[in-house]
RNA sequence: UGGGGCGUGGUGCAAUGGCAGCACACCGGCCUUUGGAGCCGUGGAUCUUGGUUCGAAUCCAGGCGCCCCAGCCA
């Protein structure tokens, strides 16, 4: 194969399982579903599931449904439905149709009635606490183990042997809102001594007198995850229900319901979820960051929400390639943020237009350059892409260069500008530093240099070489800009585990109010991805005002000088 | 210590009984009108013990470690 395109975007064990199901006739088509709960914004952790669902359907010529899991009206809002659709679409995911768990509330209720009639479900009047106790415990020593005993099996509820007629009557009245919240539940009748606690008569419906974003006040009972998800899969003909490893333990229950109901046999397959270092995935903590103003909103560029990544300037294709390039397993794993950044750089290197921008300006005067003269220098837009063409950059006697690019007394191996040293001004001339001007405090406020008129474009006719090329802007022509330098938000590799106060990086945002950028940047549009030569990848932020653009740093360039300086 | 899942360089993945390889990271070098990009190279791994086999990361048995499960959350 000539290119590096992956043969498949989905894990091998899933691809093999799906192929097997098609081959042996369990299914004759493929349909997957993407089941977000509309109670928060999407973050990078969700992308793995989204992309596996999407590509599994796509690669087998099947289709994907976007199904909102809206079974808990106390936590869900329509606002998130729109946000999730928007973010998923931005990522590049396409779906055949949008459905809701609530679309199936009526049918689901009929199925519950069937189970009751089969003697496989009953109404339980125990209190929540009673149920918790009678469910039994995990053994001593495990995370939630009972402190004094070995495993304690569950005991049957006193209501477990109610007659079908009574159960039917009670369920009907639960549905009609005749009972207070928490007074009763409908449970599946399975096995109170089962080693898998989920099979100890799981709750199917609980009473909630909540207003639902789509069914309004019609329902007074709402289904639990286990009594909804698998059934919805089956009802809409989903063949493969792909989910993360935490649901492995739910699979026997998923299958139990569908078998008893003799329903369409959707198959659940699990994979490991994506964990990314330095990324916060906990919805609760994310919410706290937003609500306490630590970040500017759900789209703060320091967040790994999809909105944050978008605003930061990360191309969606980079997210796709990163996630699908991770490989395939059921292993618990923590992927390093550096790997994500490498993929981002890889994309941006190929696509971003190169521009010159001086973040922390220092005035440079070319003493022997004619006063008032302006030359238009030819500059390459993207050395990785000849099609991107060239542009003109104005050059004149007074310029700005980067403060970091000048040292009055250079450290070892410093090749940039210092008194007596000749460097190249990118796309312009070779210049030699001659003197500096200082303020009362002794700070260098202005650098003087002379240029060699024979080196226009940057090459010396005599073949002499310089070790450094630095970027610049013409003071007279440059546009003032604000530049926001982002670093990781947390100092902790696994921020979900830490206390916010202790793990926040105080330097995660540095705002540069007095940057200068070359004139061509005046035409940039919101979201445009750019490389500021030698400093990093940036994009134009929505906060930009006419005459005052704002740029976000997406990611730095690799900087071997900074690294060599030993940070 | 009930049930379930998982153990390959620092990190993420390959190798489906036959020379343990790739990417990121790290280190060194080359090249360069971005100290970018690119190119070349070094070091470093099969959780453990035993067994089967000419041959084991892979098969078998035991041990160890990590993760998930006590919502009327999803």
CSV table of C-alpha atoms in Angstrom, one decimal, chain A residues 46-482:
chain,number,residue,atom,x,y,z
A,46,UNK,CA,-16.5,10.6,24.2
A,47,UNK,CA,-14.8,10.7,20.8
A,48,UNK,CA,-13.5,7.1,20.9
A,49,UNK,CA,-17.0,5.7,21.4
A,50,UNK,CA,-18.4,8.1,18.8
A,51,UNK,CA,-15.9,7.2,16.2
A,52,UNK,CA,-16.0,3.5,16.8
A,53,UNK,CA,-19.8,3.6,16.4
A,54,UNK,CA,-19.5,5.7,13.3
A,55,UNK,CA,-16.8,3.8,11.5
A,56,UNK,CA,-18.2,0.4,12.4
A,57,UNK,CA,-21.4,1.4,10.6
A,58,UNK,CA,-19.6,3.0,7.8
A,59,UNK,CA,-17.1,0.3,7.1
A,60,UNK,CA,-19.8,-2.4,6.9
A,61,UNK,CA,-22.1,-0.3,4.7
A,62,UNK,CA,-24.5,0.2,7.6
A,63,UNK,CA,-25.9,3.2,9.4
A,64,UNK,CA,-25.6,5.0,12.6
A,65,UNK,CA,-28.4,6.4,14.7
A,66,UNK,CA,-27.9,9.2,17.1
A,67,UNK,CA,-30.0,8.3,20.1
A,68,UNK,CA,-30.3,10.5,23.1
A,69,UNK,CA,-30.6,8.6,26.3
A,70,UNK,CA,-33.1,10.8,28.0
A,71,UNK,CA,-34.4,8.5,30.7
A,72,UNK,CA,-33.7,10.7,33.6
A,73,UNK,CA,-35.7,14.0,33.4
A,74,UNK,CA,-34.1,15.3,36.5
A,75,UNK,CA,-30.7,15.7,34.9
A,76,UNK,CA,-31.3,16.3,31.2
A,77,UNK,CA,-32.0,19.4,29.1
A,78,UNK,CA,-32.8,20.2,25.5
A,79,UNK,CA,-30.0,22.7,25.4
A,80,UNK,CA,-27.5,19.8,25.5
A,81,UNK,CA,-29.3,18.0,22.7
A,82,UNK,CA,-28.5,20.8,20.3
A,83,UNK,CA,-24.9,21.2,21.6
A,84,UNK,CA,-24.2,17.5,21.2
A,85,UNK,CA,-25.6,17.4,17.7
A,86,UNK,CA,-23.5,20.4,16.8
A,87,UNK,CA,-20.3,19.1,18.3
A,88,UNK,CA,-20.7,15.6,16.8
A,89,UNK,CA,-21.4,17.2,13.4
A,90,UNK,CA,-18.3,19.3,13.7
A,91,UNK,CA,-16.3,16.2,14.4
A,92,UNK,CA,-17.5,14.9,11.1
A,93,UNK,CA,-19.8,12.2,12.2
A,94,UNK,CA,-22.9,11.5,10.1
A,95,UNK,CA,-26.0,9.7,11.3
A,96,UNK,CA,-29.0,8.3,9.5
A,97,UNK,CA,-31.5,9.7,12.0
A,98,UNK,CA,-31.9,11.2,15.5
A,99,UNK,CA,-34.0,9.3,18.0
A,100,UNK,CA,-34.7,9.5,21.7
A,101,UNK,CA,-35.1,6.8,24.3
A,102,UNK,CA,-38.3,8.7,25.1
A,103,UNK,CA,-39.6,7.8,21.7
A,104,UNK,CA,-40.0,4.3,23.0
A,105,UNK,CA,-41.6,4.9,26.3
A,106,UNK,CA,-44.9,3.5,25.2
A,107,UNK,CA,-43.6,0.4,23.7
A,108,UNK,CA,-41.2,-0.1,26.5
A,109,UNK,CA,-44.1,0.0,28.9
A,110,UNK,CA,-45.9,-2.7,26.9
A,111,UNK,CA,-42.8,-4.8,27.1
A,112,UNK,CA,-42.7,-4.4,30.9
A,113,UNK,CA,-46.4,-5.5,31.1
A,114,UNK,CA,-45.4,-8.6,29.1
A,115,UNK,CA,-42.7,-9.4,31.6
A,116,UNK,CA,-45.1,-8.9,34.5
A,117,UNK,CA,-47.6,-11.3,32.8
A,118,UNK,CA,-44.8,-13.8,32.4
A,119,UNK,CA,-44.1,-13.6,36.1
A,120,UNK,CA,-40.7,-12.1,35.5
A,121,UNK,CA,-41.2,-8.7,37.0
A,122,UNK,CA,-42.9,-7.4,40.2
A,123,UNK,CA,-43.7,-4.2,42.0
A,124,UNK,CA,-41.6,-3.8,45.2
A,125,UNK,CA,-42.8,-1.6,48.0
A,126,UNK,CA,-39.5,-1.7,50.0
A,127,UNK,CA,-37.8,1.6,50.8
A,128,UNK,CA,-34.6,2.4,49.0
A,129,UNK,CA,-32.7,1.6,52.2
A,130,UNK,CA,-34.4,-1.7,52.6
A,131,UNK,CA,-33.7,-2.6,49.1
A,132,UNK,CA,-30.1,-1.7,49.5
A,133,UNK,CA,-29.7,-4.0,52.5
A,134,UNK,CA,-31.6,-6.9,51.1
A,135,UNK,CA,-29.5,-6.8,47.9
A,136,UNK,CA,-26.6,-8.1,49.9
A,137,UNK,CA,-23.0,-7.0,49.7
A,138,UNK,CA,-19.7,-7.5,48.1
A,139,UNK,CA,-17.2,-9.4,50.2
A,140,UNK,CA,-14.9,-7.9,52.8
A,141,UNK,CA,-11.8,-6.3,51.4
A,142,UNK,CA,-13.2,-5.2,48.1
A,143,UNK,CA,-13.7,-1.5,47.4
A,144,UNK,CA,-17.3,-1.5,48.6
A,145,UNK,CA,-17.1,-4.6,50.7
A,146,UNK,CA,-19.0,-5.1,53.8
A,147,UNK,CA,-16.7,-4.3,56.7
A,148,UNK,CA,-17.3,-7.4,58.9
A,149,UNK,CA,-18.5,-10.2,56.6
A,150,UNK,CA,-17.7,-12.2,53.6
A,151,UNK,CA,-20.1,-11.8,50.7
A,152,UNK,CA,-23.7,-11.6,51.9
A,153,UNK,CA,-26.2,-12.9,49.5
A,154,UNK,CA,-29.3,-11.0,48.7
A,155,UNK,CA,-32.6,-11.9,50.3
A,156,UNK,CA,-35.9,-11.9,48.5
A,157,UNK,CA,-38.2,-8.9,48.9
A,158,UNK,CA,-41.3,-9.6,50.9
A,159,UNK,CA,-43.2,-8.3,47.8
A,160,UNK,CA,-41.5,-10.7,45.4
A,161,UNK,CA,-44.3,-13.2,45.2
A,162,UNK,CA,-47.2,-10.8,44.5
A,163,UNK,CA,-49.8,-12.1,42.0
A,164,UNK,CA,-49.6,-11.1,38.4
A,165,UNK,CA,-52.9,-9.3,38.8
A,166,UNK,CA,-51.7,-7.2,41.7
A,167,UNK,CA,-48.5,-6.4,39.9
A,168,UNK,CA,-50.4,-5.3,36.8
A,169,UNK,CA,-52.7,-3.1,38.9
A,170,UNK,CA,-49.9,-1.5,40.8
A,171,UNK,CA,-47.8,-0.9,37.8
A,172,UNK,CA,-50.7,0.8,36.0
A,173,UNK,CA,-51.3,3.0,39.0
A,174,UNK,CA,-47.6,3.8,39.3
A,175,UNK,CA,-47.7,4.9,35.6
A,176,UNK,CA,-50.8,7.0,36.4
A,177,UNK,CA,-49.1,8.9,39.1
A,178,UNK,CA,-51.1,7.6,42.0
A,179,UNK,CA,-48.1,7.0,44.2
A,180,UNK,CA,-45.4,9.3,45.6
A,181,UNK,CA,-41.9,9.3,44.3
A,182,UNK,CA,-39.8,6.6,45.9
A,183,UNK,CA,-42.7,4.6,47.2
A,184,UNK,CA,-42.4,1.7,44.7
A,185,UNK,CA,-40.4,0.4,41.8
A,186,UNK,CA,-40.8,-2.3,39.2
A,187,UNK,CA,-38.1,-4.9,39.4
A,188,UNK,CA,-37.2,-7.8,37.2
A,189,UNK,CA,-37.5,-11.2,39.0
A,190,UNK,CA,-34.1,-12.9,38.4
A,191,UNK,CA,-32.0,-14.2,41.2
A,192,UNK,CA,-31.3,-12.5,44.6
A,193,UNK,CA,-28.3,-14.7,45.2
A,194,UNK,CA,-26.6,-14.2,41.9
A,195,UNK,CA,-22.9,-13.3,42.2
A,196,UNK,CA,-23.3,-10.5,39.8
A,197,UNK,CA,-25.2,-7.9,41.9
A,198,UNK,CA,-26.8,-6.4,38.8
A,199,UNK,CA,-28.8,-9.6,38.4
A,200,UNK,CA,-30.2,-9.4,41.9
A,201,UNK,CA,-33.7,-8.2,40.8
A,202,UNK,CA,-32.6,-5.0,39.1
A,203,UNK,CA,-34.9,-2.0,39.2
A,204,UNK,CA,-36.7,-1.4,35.9
A,205,UNK,CA,-38.9,1.7,36.6
A,206,UNK,CA,-38.8,4.2,39.3
A,207,UNK,CA,-41.5,6.8,40.1
A,208,UNK,CA,-40.5,10.4,39.2
A,209,UNK,CA,-43.0,13.2,38.9
A,210,UNK,CA,-40.6,15.2,36.8
A,211,UNK,CA,-41.2,17.3,33.7
A,212,UNK,CA,-39.5,15.6,30.8
A,213,UNK,CA,-38.0,17.8,28.0
A,214,UNK,CA,-39.9,15.8,25.3
A,215,UNK,CA,-42.8,13.9,26.9
A,216,UNK,CA,-43.7,16.7,29.2
A,217,UNK,CA,-45.8,15.5,32.1
A,218,UNK,CA,-47.2,12.4,30.5
A,219,UNK,CA,-45.1,9.9,32.5
A,220,UNK,CA,-44.8,9.4,36.2
A,221,UNK,CA,-42.4,6.4,35.9
A,222,UNK,CA,-39.1,6.5,34.1
A,223,UNK,CA,-37.0,3.5,33.0
A,224,UNK,CA,-33.5,2.8,34.4
A,225,UNK,CA,-30.6,2.4,32.0
A,226,UNK,CA,-30.7,-1.4,32.1
A,227,UNK,CA,-34.4,-1.4,31.3
A,228,UNK,CA,-34.2,0.9,28.4
A,229,UNK,CA,-30.9,0.8,26.6
A,230,UNK,CA,-30.9,-2.7,25.4
A,231,UNK,CA,-34.6,-2.6,24.6
A,232,UNK,CA,-34.2,0.6,22.6
A,233,UNK,CA,-31.3,-1.1,20.7
A,234,UNK,CA,-33.6,-4.0,19.9
A,235,UNK,CA,-36.6,-1.8,19.0
A,236,UNK,CA,-34.7,0.2,16.5
A,237,UNK,CA,-32.9,-2.8,15.0
A,238,UNK,CA,-29.5,-1.9,16.3
A,239,UNK,CA,-27.2,-4.8,15.5
A,240,UNK,CA,-24.1,-3.8,17.5
A,241,UNK,CA,-24.3,-1.9,20.7
A,242,UNK,CA,-20.7,-0.8,21.3
A,243,UNK,CA,-19.9,0.6,24.7
A,244,UNK,CA,-17.1,0.9,27.2
A,245,UNK,CA,-15.8,-1.9,29.5
A,246,UNK,CA,-17.7,-0.7,32.5
A,247,UNK,CA,-20.8,-2.2,30.9
A,248,UNK,CA,-19.3,-5.7,30.6
A,249,UNK,CA,-21.0,-6.6,33.8
A,250,UNK,CA,-24.3,-5.4,32.4
A,251,UNK,CA,-24.2,-7.6,29.4
A,252,UNK,CA,-25.8,-10.7,31.1
A,253,UNK,CA,-28.7,-8.5,32.0
A,254,UNK,CA,-28.9,-6.9,28.5
A,255,UNK,CA,-29.1,-10.5,27.1
A,256,UNK,CA,-31.5,-11.7,29.8
A,257,UNK,CA,-34.2,-9.2,28.9
A,258,UNK,CA,-33.9,-9.6,25.2
A,259,UNK,CA,-34.1,-13.4,25.5
A,260,UNK,CA,-37.1,-13.4,27.7
A,261,UNK,CA,-38.9,-11.0,25.5
A,262,UNK,CA,-37.8,-12.9,22.4
A,263,UNK,CA,-36.9,-9.6,20.9
A,264,UNK,CA,-34.4,-8.6,18.2
A,265,UNK,CA,-31.0,-9.9,19.4
A,266,UNK,CA,-28.9,-6.7,19.5
A,267,UNK,CA,-25.4,-7.6,20.5
A,268,UNK,CA,-23.4,-5.6,23.1
A,269,UNK,CA,-19.6,-5.4,22.5
A,270,UNK,CA,-17.3,-3.5,24.9
A,271,UNK,CA,-13.9,-1.7,24.4
A,272,UNK,CA,-11.8,0.3,26.7
A,273,UNK,CA,-12.5,4.0,27.0
A,274,UNK,CA,-10.1,6.7,26.3
A,275,UNK,CA,-8.1,8.3,29.1
A,276,UNK,CA,-5.9,11.2,28.3
A,277,UNK,CA,-3.3,12.6,30.6
A,278,UNK,CA,-3.9,16.2,31.8
A,279,UNK,CA,-7.4,16.1,30.5
A,280,UNK,CA,-10.4,16.5,32.8
A,281,UNK,CA,-13.3,14.2,31.9
A,282,UNK,CA,-15.4,14.4,35.1
A,283,UNK,CA,-18.6,16.3,34.2
A,284,UNK,CA,-19.0,17.4,37.8
A,285,UNK,CA,-15.5,18.9,38.0
A,286,UNK,CA,-15.8,20.4,34.6
A,287,UNK,CA,-18.9,22.1,35.6
A,288,UNK,CA,-17.2,23.5,38.7
A,289,UNK,CA,-14.4,24.9,36.6
A,290,UNK,CA,-17.0,26.7,34.4
A,291,UNK,CA,-19.2,27.9,37.3
A,292,UNK,CA,-16.4,29.2,39.4
A,293,UNK,CA,-15.0,31.1,36.5
A,294,UNK,CA,-11.6,29.3,36.5
A,295,UNK,CA,-12.2,29.0,32.8
A,296,UNK,CA,-14.2,31.3,30.6
A,297,UNK,CA,-16.9,28.8,29.6
A,298,UNK,CA,-17.4,25.3,28.2
A,299,UNK,CA,-15.5,26.4,25.1
A,300,UNK,CA,-12.5,27.7,26.9
A,301,UNK,CA,-9.5,26.7,24.8
A,302,UNK,CA,-7.8,25.0,27.7
A,303,UNK,CA,-10.6,22.5,28.1
A,304,UNK,CA,-10.6,19.2,26.2
A,305,UNK,CA,-14.3,19.6,25.5
A,306,UNK,CA,-15.0,19.5,21.7
A,307,UNK,CA,-16.0,23.1,21.9
A,308,UNK,CA,-12.8,24.0,23.7
A,309,UNK,CA,-10.7,22.1,21.2
A,310,UNK,CA,-12.5,23.7,18.3
A,311,UNK,CA,-11.9,27.2,19.8
A,312,UNK,CA,-8.3,26.3,20.4
A,313,UNK,CA,-7.8,25.6,16.8
A,314,UNK,CA,-7.6,21.8,16.7
A,315,UNK,CA,-8.8,20.5,13.4
A,316,UNK,CA,-11.5,17.8,13.7
A,317,UNK,CA,-9.5,15.5,11.4
A,318,UNK,CA,-6.6,15.6,13.9
A,319,UNK,CA,-8.9,14.4,16.6
A,320,UNK,CA,-10.2,11.6,14.4
A,321,UNK,CA,-6.7,10.5,13.4
A,322,UNK,CA,-5.5,10.7,17.0
A,323,UNK,CA,-8.3,8.6,18.4
A,324,UNK,CA,-8.5,6.0,15.6
A,325,UNK,CA,-4.7,5.8,15.5
A,326,UNK,CA,-4.5,4.7,19.1
A,327,UNK,CA,-5.1,1.1,18.3
A,328,UNK,CA,-7.3,-1.5,19.7
A,329,UNK,CA,-7.7,-3.3,23.0
A,330,UNK,CA,-9.8,-3.7,26.0
A,331,UNK,CA,-6.8,-2.6,28.2
A,332,UNK,CA,-7.3,0.2,30.6
A,333,UNK,CA,-4.9,2.8,29.3
A,334,UNK,CA,-3.7,6.4,29.7
A,335,UNK,CA,-2.7,8.1,26.5
A,336,UNK,CA,-0.1,10.8,26.8
A,337,UNK,CA,-1.2,14.3,25.9
A,338,UNK,CA,2.1,14.6,23.9
A,339,UNK,CA,0.8,12.0,21.5
A,340,UNK,CA,-2.3,14.1,20.8
A,341,UNK,CA,-0.2,17.2,20.3
A,342,UNK,CA,2.0,15.3,17.9
A,343,UNK,CA,-1.0,14.5,15.7
A,344,UNK,CA,-2.2,18.1,15.9
A,345,UNK,CA,1.2,19.4,14.8
A,346,UNK,CA,1.3,16.9,12.1
A,347,UNK,CA,-2.0,18.1,10.6
A,348,UNK,CA,-1.3,21.8,11.1
A,349,UNK,CA,2.2,21.5,9.7
A,350,UNK,CA,0.6,20.4,6.4
A,351,UNK,CA,-2.2,22.8,6.3
A,352,UNK,CA,-1.5,25.9,8.3
A,353,UNK,CA,-0.6,29.1,6.4
A,354,UNK,CA,2.7,30.5,7.6
A,355,UNK,CA,2.7,34.1,8.9
A,356,UNK,CA,5.1,36.3,10.9
A,357,UNK,CA,4.0,37.6,14.2
A,358,UNK,CA,6.0,39.2,17.0
A,359,UNK,CA,4.6,38.3,20.3
A,360,UNK,CA,6.8,40.3,22.6
A,361,UNK,CA,8.2,43.1,20.5
A,362,UNK,CA,11.6,44.7,20.6
A,363,UNK,CA,12.3,47.6,18.2
A,364,UNK,CA,15.0,47.0,15.7
A,365,UNK,CA,16.4,49.9,13.6
A,366,UNK,CA,18.4,49.2,10.4
A,367,UNK,CA,20.6,52.3,10.5
A,368,UNK,CA,21.8,52.1,6.9
A,369,UNK,CA,18.4,51.4,5.4
A,370,UNK,CA,17.0,54.4,3.6
A,371,UNK,CA,14.4,56.4,5.6
A,372,UNK,CA,11.0,56.1,4.1
A,373,UNK,CA,11.8,53.2,1.8
A,374,UNK,CA,9.5,50.2,1.8
A,375,UNK,CA,10.2,46.9,0.0
A,376,UNK,CA,7.7,44.1,-0.6
A,377,UNK,CA,9.4,40.8,0.2
A,378,UNK,CA,8.2,37.5,-1.2
A,379,UNK,CA,7.3,35.0,1.4
A,380,UNK,CA,6.2,31.4,1.1
A,381,UNK,CA,2.8,30.6,2.5
A,382,UNK,CA,3.5,27.0,3.3
A,383,UNK,CA,6.7,25.1,2.5
A,384,UNK,CA,4.9,21.8,2.9
A,385,UNK,CA,2.4,22.8,0.2
A,386,UNK,CA,3.5,24.6,-2.9
A,387,UNK,CA,-0.1,25.2,-3.9
A,388,UNK,CA,-0.4,27.6,-1.0
A,389,UNK,CA,1.6,30.1,-3.0
A,390,UNK,CA,3.4,33.2,-1.8
A,391,UNK,CA,2.6,36.7,-0.4
A,392,UNK,CA,4.2,40.0,0.0
A,393,UNK,CA,5.5,41.3,3.3
A,394,UNK,CA,6.5,44.9,3.7
A,395,UNK,CA,10.0,45.7,4.9
A,396,UNK,CA,11.2,49.1,6.2
A,397,UNK,CA,13.8,50.8,8.3
A,398,UNK,CA,12.1,50.2,11.7
A,399,UNK,CA,11.0,46.7,12.6
A,400,UNK,CA,9.9,44.7,15.6
A,401,UNK,CA,11.6,41.5,16.5
A,402,UNK,CA,11.0,39.0,19.3
A,403,UNK,CA,12.6,39.9,22.6
A,404,UNK,CA,13.7,36.3,22.9
A,405,UNK,CA,15.6,36.7,19.7
A,406,UNK,CA,18.0,39.2,21.2
A,407,UNK,CA,20.6,38.9,24.0
A,408,UNK,CA,23.1,41.5,24.9
A,409,UNK,CA,25.3,38.7,26.3
A,410,UNK,CA,24.4,35.5,24.6
A,411,UNK,CA,24.6,32.2,26.4
A,412,UNK,CA,26.5,29.3,24.8
A,413,UNK,CA,25.1,28.0,21.5
A,414,UNK,CA,22.8,31.1,21.2
A,415,UNK,CA,22.8,31.9,17.5
A,416,UNK,CA,20.2,34.7,17.3
A,417,UNK,CA,20.9,38.4,17.5
A,418,UNK,CA,23.6,39.9,19.8
A,419,UNK,CA,26.1,42.7,19.3
A,420,UNK,CA,28.4,41.8,16.5
A,421,UNK,CA,26.4,38.8,15.2
A,422,UNK,CA,24.9,38.5,11.8
A,423,UNK,CA,21.6,36.9,11.4
A,424,UNK,CA,19.0,36.6,8.7
A,425,UNK,CA,15.7,38.4,8.8
A,426,UNK,CA,13.4,35.9,7.3
A,427,UNK,CA,12.6,36.6,3.6
A,428,UNK,CA,14.6,39.9,3.8
A,429,UNK,CA,18.2,40.6,4.5
A,430,UNK,CA,21.2,39.6,6.5
A,431,UNK,CA,21.7,42.1,9.3
A,432,UNK,CA,24.5,42.6,11.8
A,433,UNK,CA,23.8,44.0,15.3
A,434,UNK,CA,25.8,47.1,16.0
A,435,UNK,CA,24.5,48.6,19.2
A,436,UNK,CA,21.7,48.9,21.7
A,437,UNK,CA,19.7,51.6,23.4
A,438,UNK,CA,18.8,51.2,27.1
A,439,UNK,CA,16.4,52.9,29.4
A,440,UNK,CA,17.3,54.3,32.8
A,441,UNK,CA,16.8,50.9,34.4
A,442,UNK,CA,19.3,49.4,32.0
A,443,UNK,CA,16.8,47.4,29.9
A,444,UNK,CA,17.4,47.1,26.2
A,445,UNK,CA,14.6,49.0,24.5
A,446,UNK,CA,16.0,49.3,21.1
A,447,UNK,CA,18.5,47.4,19.0
A,448,UNK,CA,20.4,48.8,16.0
A,449,UNK,CA,21.8,47.0,13.1
A,450,UNK,CA,23.1,47.4,9.6
A,451,UNK,CA,22.0,45.4,6.6
A,452,UNK,CA,23.8,44.1,3.6
A,453,UNK,CA,21.9,45.3,0.5
A,454,UNK,CA,23.4,42.5,-1.5
A,455,UNK,CA,21.5,39.9,0.5
A,456,UNK,CA,18.0,40.8,-0.5
A,457,UNK,CA,15.8,37.7,-0.1
A,458,UNK,CA,18.2,36.2,2.5
A,459,UNK,CA,21.1,34.8,0.5
A,460,UNK,CA,24.6,36.2,0.5
A,461,UNK,CA,26.3,36.3,-3.0
A,462,UNK,CA,29.6,35.4,-1.4
A,463,UNK,CA,28.1,32.3,0.0
A,464,UNK,CA,28.6,33.2,3.6
A,465,UNK,CA,26.2,31.5,6.1
A,466,UNK,CA,24.5,32.6,9.2
A,467,UNK,CA,23.3,30.3,11.9
A,468,UNK,CA,20.0,31.9,12.6
A,469,UNK,CA,17.0,33.2,10.9
A,470,UNK,CA,14.6,35.3,12.9
A,471,UNK,CA,11.1,36.7,12.1
A,472,UNK,CA,10.1,40.3,12.2
A,473,UNK,CA,7.3,42.8,11.2
A,474,UNK,CA,7.6,46.3,9.9
A,475,UNK,CA,6.7,48.7,12.6
A,476,UNK,CA,4.9,51.0,10.3
A,477,UNK,CA,2.8,48.3,8.6
A,478,UNK,CA,2.2,45.8,11.4
A,479,UNK,CA,-1.2,45.3,12.9
A,480,UNK,CA,-1.6,45.3,16.7
A,481,UNK,CA,-3.0,42.1,18.0
A,482,UNK,CA,-3.8,40.2,21.2
